[in-house]
Short mmCIF file of C-alpha atoms and ligand atoms in Angstrom, two decimals:
data_model
loop_
_atom_site.label_atom_id
_atom_site.label_comp_id
_atom_site.label_asym_id
_atom_site.label_seq_id
_atom_site.Cartn_x
_atom_site.Cartn_y
_atom_site.Cartn_z
CA MET A 1215 -12.90 -24.63 1.74
CA ASN A 1216 -12.37 -27.54 -0.88
CA SER A 1217 -10.13 -26.92 -3.86
CA VAL A 1218 -12.77 -26.66 -6.32
CA ASP A 1219 -13.99 -23.50 -4.87
CA LEU A 1220 -10.53 -22.05 -4.36
CA SER A 1221 -9.89 -22.72 -8.03
CA GLU A 1222 -13.14 -21.06 -9.09
CA ASN A 1223 -12.37 -18.23 -6.69
CA PHE A 1224 -8.98 -17.72 -8.13
CA ARG A 1225 -10.35 -17.65 -11.65
CA THR A 1226 -13.07 -15.13 -10.67
CA VAL A 1227 -10.50 -12.95 -9.08
CA MET A 1228 -8.11 -13.11 -12.03
CA ARG A 1229 -10.95 -12.28 -14.27
CA ARG A 1230 -11.97 -9.16 -12.10
CA VAL A 1231 -8.29 -7.97 -12.23
CA GLN A 1232 -8.03 -8.46 -15.96
CA GLU A 1233 -11.27 -6.75 -16.74
CA ALA A 1234 -10.41 -3.73 -14.50
CA GLU A 1235 -7.00 -3.40 -16.08
CA ILE A 1236 -8.58 -3.50 -19.62
CA GLY A 1237 -11.44 -1.15 -18.46
CA ALA A 1238 -8.88 1.40 -17.21
CA GLY A 1239 -6.82 1.13 -20.55
CA ARG A 1240 -3.89 -0.52 -18.48
CA ALA A 1241 -1.77 -3.48 -19.79
CA PRO A 1242 -3.19 -6.87 -18.89
CA GLY A 1243 -0.71 -8.15 -16.07
CA SER A 1244 0.22 -4.81 -14.73
CA VAL A 1245 -1.45 -5.33 -11.36
CA GLU A 1246 -0.04 -7.65 -9.11
CA LEU A 1247 -2.59 -9.88 -7.13
CA VAL A 1248 -1.29 -10.33 -3.48
CA ALA A 1249 -3.32 -13.29 -1.64
CA VAL A 1250 -4.03 -12.34 1.87
CA GLY A 1251 -3.83 -15.59 3.95
CA LYS A 1252 -4.47 -14.12 7.45
CA LEU A 1253 -6.78 -16.51 9.35
CA HIS A 1254 -6.64 -19.14 6.74
CA SER A 1255 -4.79 -22.40 6.96
CA SER A 1256 -1.46 -23.10 5.34
CA GLU A 1257 -3.12 -25.91 3.39
CA SER A 1258 -5.34 -23.21 1.68
CA ILE A 1259 -2.40 -21.26 0.80
CA ARG A 1260 -0.51 -24.44 -0.52
CA ALA A 1261 -3.69 -25.02 -2.54
CA LEU A 1262 -3.58 -21.53 -4.08
CA ALA A 1263 0.20 -21.67 -4.75
CA GLY A 1264 -0.53 -24.87 -6.56
CA LEU A 1265 -2.92 -22.80 -8.91
CA GLY A 1266 -0.07 -20.55 -9.78
CA GLN A 1267 -0.36 -17.84 -7.25
CA THR A 1268 2.94 -16.53 -6.17
CA ALA A 1269 2.57 -13.56 -3.71
CA PHE A 1270 0.98 -13.95 -0.29
CA ALA A 1271 0.34 -11.57 2.45
CA GLU A 1272 0.08 -12.00 6.24
CA ASN A 1273 -0.93 -9.57 8.98
CA PHE A 1274 0.29 -11.29 12.02
CA VAL A 1275 3.89 -12.25 12.66
CA GLN A 1276 3.62 -15.57 14.60
CA GLU A 1277 0.87 -16.92 12.49
CA ALA A 1278 2.92 -15.90 9.37
CA ILE A 1279 6.14 -17.77 10.66
CA GLN A 1280 4.49 -20.79 11.65
CA LYS A 1281 2.79 -20.92 7.99
CA GLN A 1282 6.11 -20.18 6.27
CA GLU A 1283 7.72 -23.17 8.11
CA ALA A 1284 4.81 -25.46 6.78
CA LEU A 1285 5.20 -24.10 3.44
CA SER A 1286 9.05 -23.85 3.25
CA ASP A 1287 9.18 -26.04 0.29
CA LEU A 1288 7.24 -23.60 -1.81
CA ASP A 1289 8.67 -21.02 -4.03
CA VAL A 1290 6.42 -17.96 -2.89
CA GLU A 1291 7.08 -14.30 -1.98
CA TRP A 1292 5.91 -13.05 1.39
CA HIS A 1293 4.38 -9.69 1.93
CA PHE A 1294 3.64 -8.26 5.56
CA ILE A 1295 0.64 -6.07 5.80
CA GLY A 1296 -0.01 -5.93 9.60
CA SER A 1297 0.80 -3.34 12.30
CA ILE A 1298 4.42 -3.48 13.36
CA GLN A 1299 5.61 -3.50 16.81
CA SER A 1300 9.48 -2.60 17.07
CA ASN A 1301 10.27 -5.95 18.98
CA LYS A 1302 9.00 -7.73 15.81
CA THR A 1303 11.02 -5.93 13.16
CA ARG A 1304 13.96 -8.72 13.19
CA LEU A 1305 11.30 -11.42 12.49
CA ILE A 1306 9.59 -9.29 9.83
CA THR A 1307 12.71 -8.39 7.87
CA ASN A 1308 14.10 -11.93 8.18
CA HIS A 1309 10.95 -13.42 6.81
CA PHE A 1310 9.42 -11.26 4.16
CA SER A 1311 10.39 -9.65 0.83
CA TRP A 1312 7.76 -6.79 1.13
CA VAL A 1313 6.49 -4.65 4.04
CA HIS A 1314 3.43 -2.69 3.15
CA SER A 1315 2.53 -1.12 6.57
CA VAL A 1316 5.60 1.08 7.55
CA GLU A 1317 4.49 4.21 9.22
CA ARG A 1318 7.48 5.42 11.48
CA SER A 1319 11.00 6.04 10.64
CA LYS A 1320 12.16 4.12 13.58
CA ILE A 1321 10.58 1.00 12.36
CA ALA A 1322 12.05 1.70 8.89
CA ARG A 1323 15.66 1.97 10.33
CA ARG A 1324 15.26 -1.25 12.27
CA LEU A 1325 14.02 -3.03 9.21
CA SER A 1326 17.11 -1.94 7.38
CA LEU A 1327 19.50 -2.51 10.04
CA GLN A 1328 18.25 -6.05 10.92
CA ARG A 1329 17.67 -6.87 7.34
CA PRO A 1330 19.97 -10.17 6.57
CA GLU A 1331 22.88 -9.35 4.34
CA HIS A 1332 22.35 -12.41 1.93
CA LEU A 1333 18.82 -11.04 1.19
CA ALA A 1334 17.87 -8.46 -1.42
CA PRO A 1335 16.77 -4.98 -0.01
CA LEU A 1336 13.29 -5.11 1.58
CA ASN A 1337 10.71 -3.59 -0.17
CA VAL A 1338 8.64 -1.10 1.87
CA CYS A 1339 5.35 0.74 1.27
CA LEU A 1340 4.40 3.62 3.66
CA GLN A 1341 0.75 3.26 5.02
CA VAL A 1342 -1.20 6.23 4.74
CA ASN A 1343 -4.54 7.15 6.50
CA LEU A 1344 -6.26 9.87 4.54
CA GLN A 1345 -9.53 9.82 6.33
CA HIS A 1346 -8.38 10.67 9.86
CA GLU A 1347 -9.80 7.42 11.38
CA ARG A 1348 -8.16 7.31 14.88
CA SER A 1349 -8.32 3.51 14.93
CA LYS A 1350 -6.48 3.06 11.78
CA SER A 1351 -2.79 3.00 11.18
CA GLY A 1352 -1.13 5.17 8.87
CA ILE A 1353 0.53 8.74 8.40
CA THR A 1354 -1.34 11.68 7.11
CA ALA A 1355 -0.72 13.13 3.71
CA SER A 1356 1.55 15.98 5.08
CA GLU A 1357 3.78 13.28 6.81
CA ILE A 1358 4.60 11.45 3.65
CA LEU A 1359 7.44 13.64 2.25
CA PRO A 1360 9.25 13.82 5.50
CA LEU A 1361 8.90 10.23 6.14
CA LEU A 1362 10.27 9.51 2.60
CA GLU A 1363 13.06 11.95 3.44
CA GLN A 1364 14.13 9.98 6.57
CA THR A 1365 13.94 6.51 4.98
CA ALA A 1366 15.03 6.95 1.40
CA GLU A 1367 18.68 6.56 1.89
CA LEU A 1368 18.45 3.51 4.35
CA PRO A 1369 20.69 0.86 2.61
CA ASN A 1370 18.72 -2.18 3.16
CA ILE A 1371 15.20 -1.14 2.39
CA THR A 1372 13.80 0.19 -0.90
CA VAL A 1373 10.87 2.44 -0.44
CA ARG A 1374 8.55 1.46 -3.26
CA GLY A 1375 5.43 3.35 -2.80
CA LEU A 1376 2.31 3.77 -0.78
CA MET A 1377 -0.36 1.83 0.80
CA ILE A 1378 -3.86 2.41 2.20
CA VAL A 1379 -6.83 0.88 3.74
CA PRO A 1380 -9.78 3.18 3.24
CA LYS A 1381 -12.80 3.37 5.56
CA PRO A 1382 -15.56 0.77 4.37
CA ALA A 1383 -18.01 2.35 1.86
CA ALA A 1384 -21.50 1.08 1.02
CA ASN A 1385 -20.63 1.32 -2.69
CA PRO A 1386 -17.08 0.36 -3.70
CA GLN A 1387 -17.00 3.15 -6.40
CA ASP A 1388 -17.26 5.66 -3.67
CA GLN A 1389 -13.48 4.65 -2.67
CA ARG A 1390 -12.27 6.02 -6.11
CA PRO A 1391 -11.61 9.57 -4.48
CA VAL A 1392 -9.38 8.34 -1.90
CA PHE A 1393 -7.50 5.99 -4.23
CA ALA A 1394 -7.07 8.98 -6.52
CA GLN A 1395 -5.74 10.96 -3.66
CA LEU A 1396 -3.08 8.52 -2.81
CA ARG A 1397 -2.00 8.26 -6.57
CA LYS A 1398 -1.70 11.93 -6.81
CA LEU A 1399 0.38 12.02 -3.40
CA LEU A 1400 2.78 9.38 -5.04
CA GLU A 1401 2.86 11.55 -8.26
CA ASN A 1402 3.64 14.53 -6.14
CA ALA A 1403 6.53 12.81 -4.41
CA ASN A 1404 8.00 11.59 -7.62
CA ASP A 1405 7.91 15.23 -8.85
CA ARG A 1406 10.10 15.93 -5.75
CA GLY A 1407 12.73 13.57 -7.09
CA TYR A 1408 11.69 10.07 -5.82
CA SER A 1409 11.00 7.16 -7.98
CA LEU A 1410 8.04 5.29 -6.28
CA ASP A 1411 6.32 2.79 -8.44
CA SER A 1412 4.09 0.92 -6.14
CA LEU A 1413 0.55 1.71 -4.95
CA SER A 1414 -0.88 -0.83 -2.78
CA MET A 1415 -4.62 -0.36 -2.66
CA GLY A 1416 -7.65 -2.42 -3.34
CA MET A 1417 -9.18 -5.30 -1.34
CA THR A 1418 -12.08 -7.96 -2.09
CA ASP A 1419 -14.88 -5.32 -2.36
CA ASP A 1420 -13.19 -2.44 -3.89
CA LEU A 1421 -10.38 -3.75 -6.38
CA GLU A 1422 -12.01 -2.44 -9.51
CA ALA A 1423 -11.97 1.05 -7.97
CA ALA A 1424 -8.37 0.69 -6.90
CA ILE A 1425 -7.21 -0.47 -10.27
CA ALA A 1426 -9.07 2.26 -12.20
CA GLU A 1427 -7.30 4.86 -9.89
CA GLY A 1428 -3.74 3.22 -10.66
CA ALA A 1429 -3.34 0.49 -8.02
CA THR A 1430 -0.10 -1.75 -8.81
CA HIS A 1431 -0.72 -4.31 -5.91
CA VAL A 1432 -4.25 -5.44 -4.95
CA ARG A 1433 -4.30 -7.40 -1.53
CA ILE A 1434 -7.33 -9.82 -1.77
CA GLY A 1435 -8.19 -12.16 0.99
CA THR A 1436 -12.00 -13.10 1.12
CA ALA A 1437 -12.75 -13.28 -2.44
CA LEU A 1438 -9.81 -15.86 -2.90
CA PHE A 1439 -10.30 -17.97 0.55
CA GLY A 1440 -13.72 -17.27 1.74
CA PRO A 1441 -14.68 -16.00 5.30
CA ARG A 1442 -11.80 -15.98 7.69
CA ILE A 1443 -11.77 -18.48 10.44
CA LYS A 1444 -11.64 -17.56 14.05
CA LYS A 1445 -8.05 -17.34 15.28
CA ALA A 1446 -9.00 -20.08 18.21
CA GLU A 1447 -9.97 -22.53 15.54
CA LEU A 1448 -7.07 -22.01 13.13
CA GLN A 1449 -4.83 -25.02 12.77
CA TRP A 1450 -1.81 -23.57 10.67
C1 PLP B 1083 -7.28 -8.59 5.59
C2 PLP B 1083 -6.58 -7.55 4.71
C3 PLP B 1083 -6.85 -7.57 3.33
C4 PLP B 1083 -7.89 -8.45 2.66
O1 PLP B 1083 -9.05 -7.99 2.66
P1 PLP B 1083 -10.35 -8.81 2.15
O2 PLP B 1083 -11.46 -7.86 2.22
O3 PLP B 1083 -10.64 -10.04 2.87
O4 PLP B 1083 -9.83 -9.09 0.67
C5 PLP B 1083 -6.17 -6.43 2.75
N1 PLP B 1083 -5.37 -5.65 3.37
C6 PLP B 1083 -5.09 -5.73 4.60
C7 PLP B 1083 -4.22 -4.61 5.12
C8 PLP B 1083 -5.80 -6.51 5.41
O5 PLP B 1083 -5.66 -6.35 6.65
#
């Protein structure tokens, strides 16, 4: 994609986010746009960073690290949003500021234990699955408080909130109930004494519904970068 498209896409997404914030009576700038660069080249990420975007997310560890090396001169913040194997925790905790996709206490313990001392604590969201999709990652609603209890005291991670990837819906507004449910689960946890401040929800098709229900981080790929390229064709 050429840079003209990218800057137009960026403006369009920023406008969508801002209109959704205003529509929901929320302060402009209260939602952080996280640009999802998976299966897009490091040059596309560099171009978007050049337009002022600072938070970037990746799903695959090897792909992410190759791009980070190519982009090491940039001052950007990296978020990991993919599924996590325990043999990858060291790379993840060394190379990212945020991890949105934690669903096991064993993984959380390793991320904390392996976090380099010179880095601030790793920001973590617990990934939740409220629609009982077997193919999808995430803990159920009843597993949230137990996992919070197991992870809240870990010294080198800070559990910031909850993340969800809902089942696709024909009408994006149909996602509102599941986003509302995630917000209520976060409020419920805070009523029990936690101080979670992050709801990572909303993607290209449903960011308005997510912002209306309290999203603090929207994770946007396609609307910014266009269709993803096939892995075999990707030159980092
Ligand atoms: C790919 C991906 C996104 C971005 O999806 P788009 O629909 O392209 O905006 C967001 N979150 C997660 C977890 C993803 O894997």
